């Protein structure tokens, strides 16, 4: 009896070991909380509530107390066994990190308060989304990088303090830039140190072109994404720690001279960011949400906005001298009346042509493939726009060529609620993950949205 039992146990152990599940993390951001239908969560290993403020965990009197939902709210959305994580920070929220990192006293008190919060609210993991240690945030022209150099040195100490405080039972992940320009804190010296501290690294393998460029390139080509991942590996990160990131939006950029633009890369754009670092709003993104594929229907019961908010979803319009911007606020400059302006929700847009969503639909319909770079794109000569995005095929190709081939730990998606057009992209990610690890994590078990 003894031997056969042992053999059976060994066989079971081997079977279990080979059933390793690829990490499949999904962010749920507070602006997009539409969940996919039952079944679409199969395979998910981490759901990440985004974002808590970076200042939240600073010791009084600096901390601000935005409520953070209990992990149970998210736990019932995902398969049993999946981990629930809290993401902190995000684009433009770096002040709390800079402060919390600065001295040993701050690092320890930040880490203690964070650990306490995670335990109280029953989280299994925390994701530090600092964009970026060392600078290059939205304020980089007013607060230059030089004044943030200390962050590059204290960043590993900050993460060490957090990992020590949360212990081995809880996971620590970091979200890191895909653009090399922003990798100031991820060098050949710091890489191995950071790698030894964290459990997972979410590489933001997208937005590889952004408003700080003046020539077009793909935002997330297979070639660009592979280079970004290889850069992290060359700087000391184990492939098994790395997660490749997929985004559920298409990016657009205004071309300076569309007539001259015959290849997807290297076309001059208009000025996309002012010298003072603010967005000229001549670039942007459209998410894969259902309504973005639909004709715009303007409600007949609009009232004049009293709080400056307007547009789709508000039943409010701007007054006769102001336009409603793509971001749903009233104003009279190009930022409001130009590209993305919501006609019918205030003063007529300067650009009386198609809406940005109509242009998006055109791009999705007429997309071309750049086989050299491995990317979908569309040059809209009529509207002078360059578009860049991932199709379902691109998602699978990246999975095979990067995640599998470079033996990465897994993938993440930003974000769950941005793909409501039949969850096509989410479905593609799920198919890729499950083709790799078919047993997943069992069935989705509760469809109730909190
Ligand atoms: C940001 O800082 C790094 C050095 O810390 C520097 O190499 C980089 O060029 C800076 N970026 C900008 C836009 O100034
Ligand atoms: C375009 O960007 C490159 C690299 O950032 C820079 O060297 C160049 O001066 C820019 N050109 C113009 C015309 O702004
Ligand atoms: C735009 O490009 C076309 C084709 O290269 C060229 O003929 C035209 O002069 C350019 N227009 C401007 C305003 O630069
Ligand atoms: C930045 O520069 C633009 C263009 O000159 C200007 O319209 C805007 O008000 C400036 N923003 C800030 C915050 O200074
Ligand atoms: C406008 O009508 C819609 C239904 O069509 C309704 O849901 C909404 O509350 C109304 N808004 C106002 C401000 O009356
Ligand atoms: C429209 O609103 C803006 C901002 O509140 C105000 O300055 C402007 O005078 C208003 N115009 C009209 C015609 O009411
Ligand atoms: C604004 O647009 C509407 C509908 O397209 C049009 O009927 C109206 O004449 C325009 N108003 C102005 C001042 O151009
Ligand atoms: C996998 O990587 C190798 C070496 O980098 C490369 O030659 C091969 O083409 C890759 N396979 C895929 C499917 O991308
Ligand atoms: C699903 O979640 C809701 C909301 O918390 C709860 O009332 C319900 O009992 C749950 N259903 C199952 C099957 O767990």
Short mmCIF file of N, CA and C in Angstrom, two decimals, residues 27 90-91 94 127-137 152 155 159 173-187 190 194 200-210 212 217 219 224-233 235 237 242-245 249 412:
data_model
loop_
_atom_site.label_atom_id
_atom_site.label_comp_id
_atom_site.label_asym_id
_atom_site.label_seq_id
_atom_site.Cartn_x
_atom_site.Cartn_y
_atom_site.Cartn_z
N UNK A 27 -7.37 44.88 -14.55
CA UNK A 27 -7.63 46.10 -13.80
C UNK A 27 -9.10 46.46 -13.97
N UNK A 90 -1.35 55.75 -10.39
CA UNK A 90 -1.85 55.97 -11.74
C UNK A 90 -1.29 57.28 -12.29
N UNK A 91 -1.53 57.52 -13.57
CA UNK A 91 -0.98 58.71 -14.26
C UNK A 91 -1.37 60.00 -13.50
N UNK A 94 1.49 61.22 -8.19
CA UNK A 94 2.82 60.79 -7.74
C UNK A 94 3.25 61.43 -6.43
N UNK A 127 -0.60 46.86 -5.87
CA UNK A 127 0.08 47.19 -7.12
C UNK A 127 0.49 48.67 -7.05
N UNK A 128 1.79 48.92 -7.04
CA UNK A 128 2.28 50.30 -6.97
C UNK A 128 2.40 50.83 -8.40
N UNK A 129 1.55 51.79 -8.74
CA UNK A 129 1.51 52.33 -10.10
C UNK A 129 2.04 53.77 -10.07
N UNK A 130 3.34 53.86 -9.94
CA UNK A 130 4.02 55.17 -9.83
C UNK A 130 4.54 55.55 -11.21
N UNK A 131 3.93 56.59 -11.79
CA UNK A 131 4.29 57.00 -13.15
C UNK A 131 4.90 58.41 -13.13
N UNK A 132 6.24 58.48 -12.85
CA UNK A 132 7.24 57.41 -12.78
C UNK A 132 8.24 57.83 -11.71
N UNK A 133 8.88 56.88 -11.05
CA UNK A 133 9.93 57.28 -10.12
C UNK A 133 11.04 57.98 -10.93
N UNK A 134 11.42 59.18 -10.50
CA UNK A 134 12.44 59.93 -11.24
C UNK A 134 11.89 60.98 -12.17
N UNK A 135 10.56 61.07 -12.30
CA UNK A 135 9.97 62.17 -13.07
C UNK A 135 9.21 61.74 -14.30
N UNK A 136 9.14 62.68 -15.28
CA UNK A 136 8.41 62.48 -16.54
C UNK A 136 6.90 62.29 -16.36
N UNK A 137 6.35 62.73 -15.23
CA UNK A 137 4.90 62.76 -15.06
C UNK A 137 4.33 63.96 -15.79
N UNK A 152 14.78 57.81 -7.60
CA UNK A 152 15.38 56.63 -8.24
C UNK A 152 16.10 55.80 -7.18
N UNK A 155 13.35 54.43 -4.37
CA UNK A 155 12.29 53.54 -4.86
C UNK A 155 12.46 52.09 -4.40
N UNK A 159 9.87 50.08 -1.85
CA UNK A 159 9.23 48.79 -2.15
C UNK A 159 9.62 47.73 -1.12
N UNK A 173 3.09 43.99 -6.53
CA UNK A 173 3.44 44.15 -7.95
C UNK A 173 3.67 45.63 -8.22
N UNK A 174 4.36 45.90 -9.34
CA UNK A 174 4.58 47.29 -9.76
C UNK A 174 4.16 47.42 -11.22
N UNK A 175 3.63 48.60 -11.57
CA UNK A 175 3.34 48.90 -12.97
C UNK A 175 4.48 49.78 -13.46
N UNK A 176 5.08 49.38 -14.59
CA UNK A 176 6.30 50.06 -15.06
C UNK A 176 6.14 50.47 -16.52
N UNK A 177 6.87 51.54 -16.92
CA UNK A 177 6.67 52.09 -18.27
C UNK A 177 7.19 51.20 -19.39
N UNK A 178 6.52 51.26 -20.54
CA UNK A 178 6.99 50.57 -21.73
C UNK A 178 7.95 51.43 -22.52
N UNK A 179 7.85 52.76 -22.37
CA UNK A 179 8.73 53.68 -23.11
C UNK A 179 10.07 53.79 -22.40
N UNK A 180 11.12 53.59 -23.16
CA UNK A 180 12.45 53.61 -22.56
C UNK A 180 12.75 54.96 -21.90
N UNK A 181 12.24 56.05 -22.49
CA UNK A 181 12.49 57.39 -21.93
C UNK A 181 12.05 57.50 -20.47
N UNK A 182 11.08 56.69 -20.09
CA UNK A 182 10.53 56.81 -18.73
C UNK A 182 11.11 55.78 -17.76
N UNK A 183 12.11 55.04 -18.23
CA UNK A 183 12.66 53.96 -17.40
C UNK A 183 13.84 54.42 -16.53
N UNK A 184 13.79 55.67 -16.08
CA UNK A 184 14.92 56.22 -15.30
C UNK A 184 15.24 55.36 -14.08
N UNK A 185 14.19 54.79 -13.45
CA UNK A 185 14.40 54.05 -12.20
C UNK A 185 14.61 52.56 -12.44
N UNK A 186 14.61 52.15 -13.71
CA UNK A 186 14.74 50.72 -14.02
C UNK A 186 16.01 50.51 -14.84
N UNK A 187 17.14 50.50 -14.15
CA UNK A 187 18.44 50.43 -14.81
C UNK A 187 19.07 49.06 -14.56
N UNK A 190 19.50 48.93 -10.76
CA UNK A 190 18.33 48.76 -9.89
C UNK A 190 17.50 47.54 -10.27
N UNK A 194 15.14 45.45 -7.69
CA UNK A 194 13.67 45.54 -7.77
C UNK A 194 13.08 44.15 -7.99
N UNK A 200 5.53 40.56 -8.99
CA UNK A 200 5.16 40.67 -10.41
C UNK A 200 5.39 42.10 -10.89
N UNK A 201 5.65 42.20 -12.21
CA UNK A 201 5.94 43.50 -12.83
C UNK A 201 4.99 43.66 -14.02
N UNK A 202 4.12 44.66 -13.94
CA UNK A 202 3.19 44.90 -15.03
C UNK A 202 3.81 45.90 -16.01
N UNK A 203 4.33 45.39 -17.11
CA UNK A 203 4.99 46.28 -18.08
C UNK A 203 3.90 46.91 -18.97
N UNK A 204 3.83 48.22 -18.93
CA UNK A 204 2.80 48.92 -19.72
C UNK A 204 3.28 48.97 -21.17
N UNK A 205 3.11 47.84 -21.84
CA UNK A 205 3.58 47.68 -23.21
C UNK A 205 2.58 48.29 -24.20
N UNK A 206 2.35 49.59 -24.03
CA UNK A 206 1.43 50.34 -24.89
C UNK A 206 1.76 51.81 -24.70
N UNK A 207 1.05 52.71 -25.40
CA UNK A 207 1.40 54.14 -25.35
C UNK A 207 2.88 54.34 -25.67
N UNK A 208 3.43 53.50 -26.55
CA UNK A 208 4.85 53.64 -26.90
C UNK A 208 5.05 54.90 -27.74
N UNK A 209 3.99 55.36 -28.40
CA UNK A 209 3.98 56.72 -28.92
C UNK A 209 3.06 57.50 -28.00
N UNK A 210 3.45 58.73 -27.67
CA UNK A 210 2.54 59.56 -26.88
C UNK A 210 2.66 61.02 -27.29
N UNK A 212 4.36 63.34 -26.39
CA UNK A 212 5.70 63.93 -26.36
C UNK A 212 6.50 63.60 -27.62
N UNK A 217 4.60 56.74 -34.61
CA UNK A 217 5.04 55.35 -34.53
C UNK A 217 3.90 54.57 -33.90
N UNK A 219 1.74 52.58 -31.30
CA UNK A 219 1.69 52.67 -29.84
C UNK A 219 2.01 51.34 -29.17
N UNK A 224 7.78 46.75 -31.07
CA UNK A 224 7.99 47.68 -29.96
C UNK A 224 7.78 47.03 -28.60
N UNK A 225 6.76 46.20 -28.52
CA UNK A 225 6.44 45.53 -27.26
C UNK A 225 7.55 44.52 -26.90
N UNK A 226 8.02 43.80 -27.93
CA UNK A 226 9.10 42.83 -27.70
C UNK A 226 10.34 43.56 -27.19
N UNK A 227 10.66 44.70 -27.81
CA UNK A 227 11.84 45.47 -27.39
C UNK A 227 11.71 45.92 -25.93
N UNK A 228 10.50 46.37 -25.57
CA UNK A 228 10.31 46.85 -24.19
C UNK A 228 10.52 45.70 -23.20
N UNK A 229 9.95 44.55 -23.50
CA UNK A 229 10.10 43.40 -22.60
C UNK A 229 11.57 42.98 -22.52
N UNK A 230 12.22 42.95 -23.68
CA UNK A 230 13.63 42.52 -23.69
C UNK A 230 14.52 43.49 -22.92
N UNK A 231 14.11 44.76 -22.93
CA UNK A 231 14.87 45.76 -22.17
C UNK A 231 14.81 45.45 -20.67
N UNK A 232 13.62 45.10 -20.19
CA UNK A 232 13.49 44.76 -18.77
C UNK A 232 14.30 43.51 -18.43
N UNK A 233 14.27 42.53 -19.34
CA UNK A 233 15.04 41.31 -19.09
C UNK A 233 16.54 41.64 -19.05
N UNK A 235 17.85 44.30 -18.18
CA UNK A 235 18.19 45.09 -17.00
C UNK A 235 17.98 44.31 -15.70
N UNK A 237 15.50 41.76 -14.86
CA UNK A 237 14.23 41.20 -14.41
C UNK A 237 14.07 39.78 -14.96
N UNK A 242 7.52 39.07 -15.23
CA UNK A 242 6.96 40.10 -16.12
C UNK A 242 5.58 39.72 -16.65
N UNK A 243 4.67 40.67 -16.63
CA UNK A 243 3.36 40.54 -17.27
C UNK A 243 3.29 41.51 -18.44
N UNK A 244 2.88 41.03 -19.60
CA UNK A 244 2.69 41.90 -20.77
C UNK A 244 1.33 42.58 -20.65
N UNK A 245 1.28 43.87 -20.99
CA UNK A 245 0.02 44.62 -20.85
C UNK A 245 -0.71 44.81 -22.17
N UNK A 249 -8.13 50.32 -25.88
CA UNK A 249 -8.48 51.57 -26.56
C UNK A 249 -7.60 51.73 -27.80
N UNK A 412 -1.64 41.30 -18.35
CA UNK A 412 -2.68 42.05 -17.66
C UNK A 412 -3.46 42.85 -18.69
#
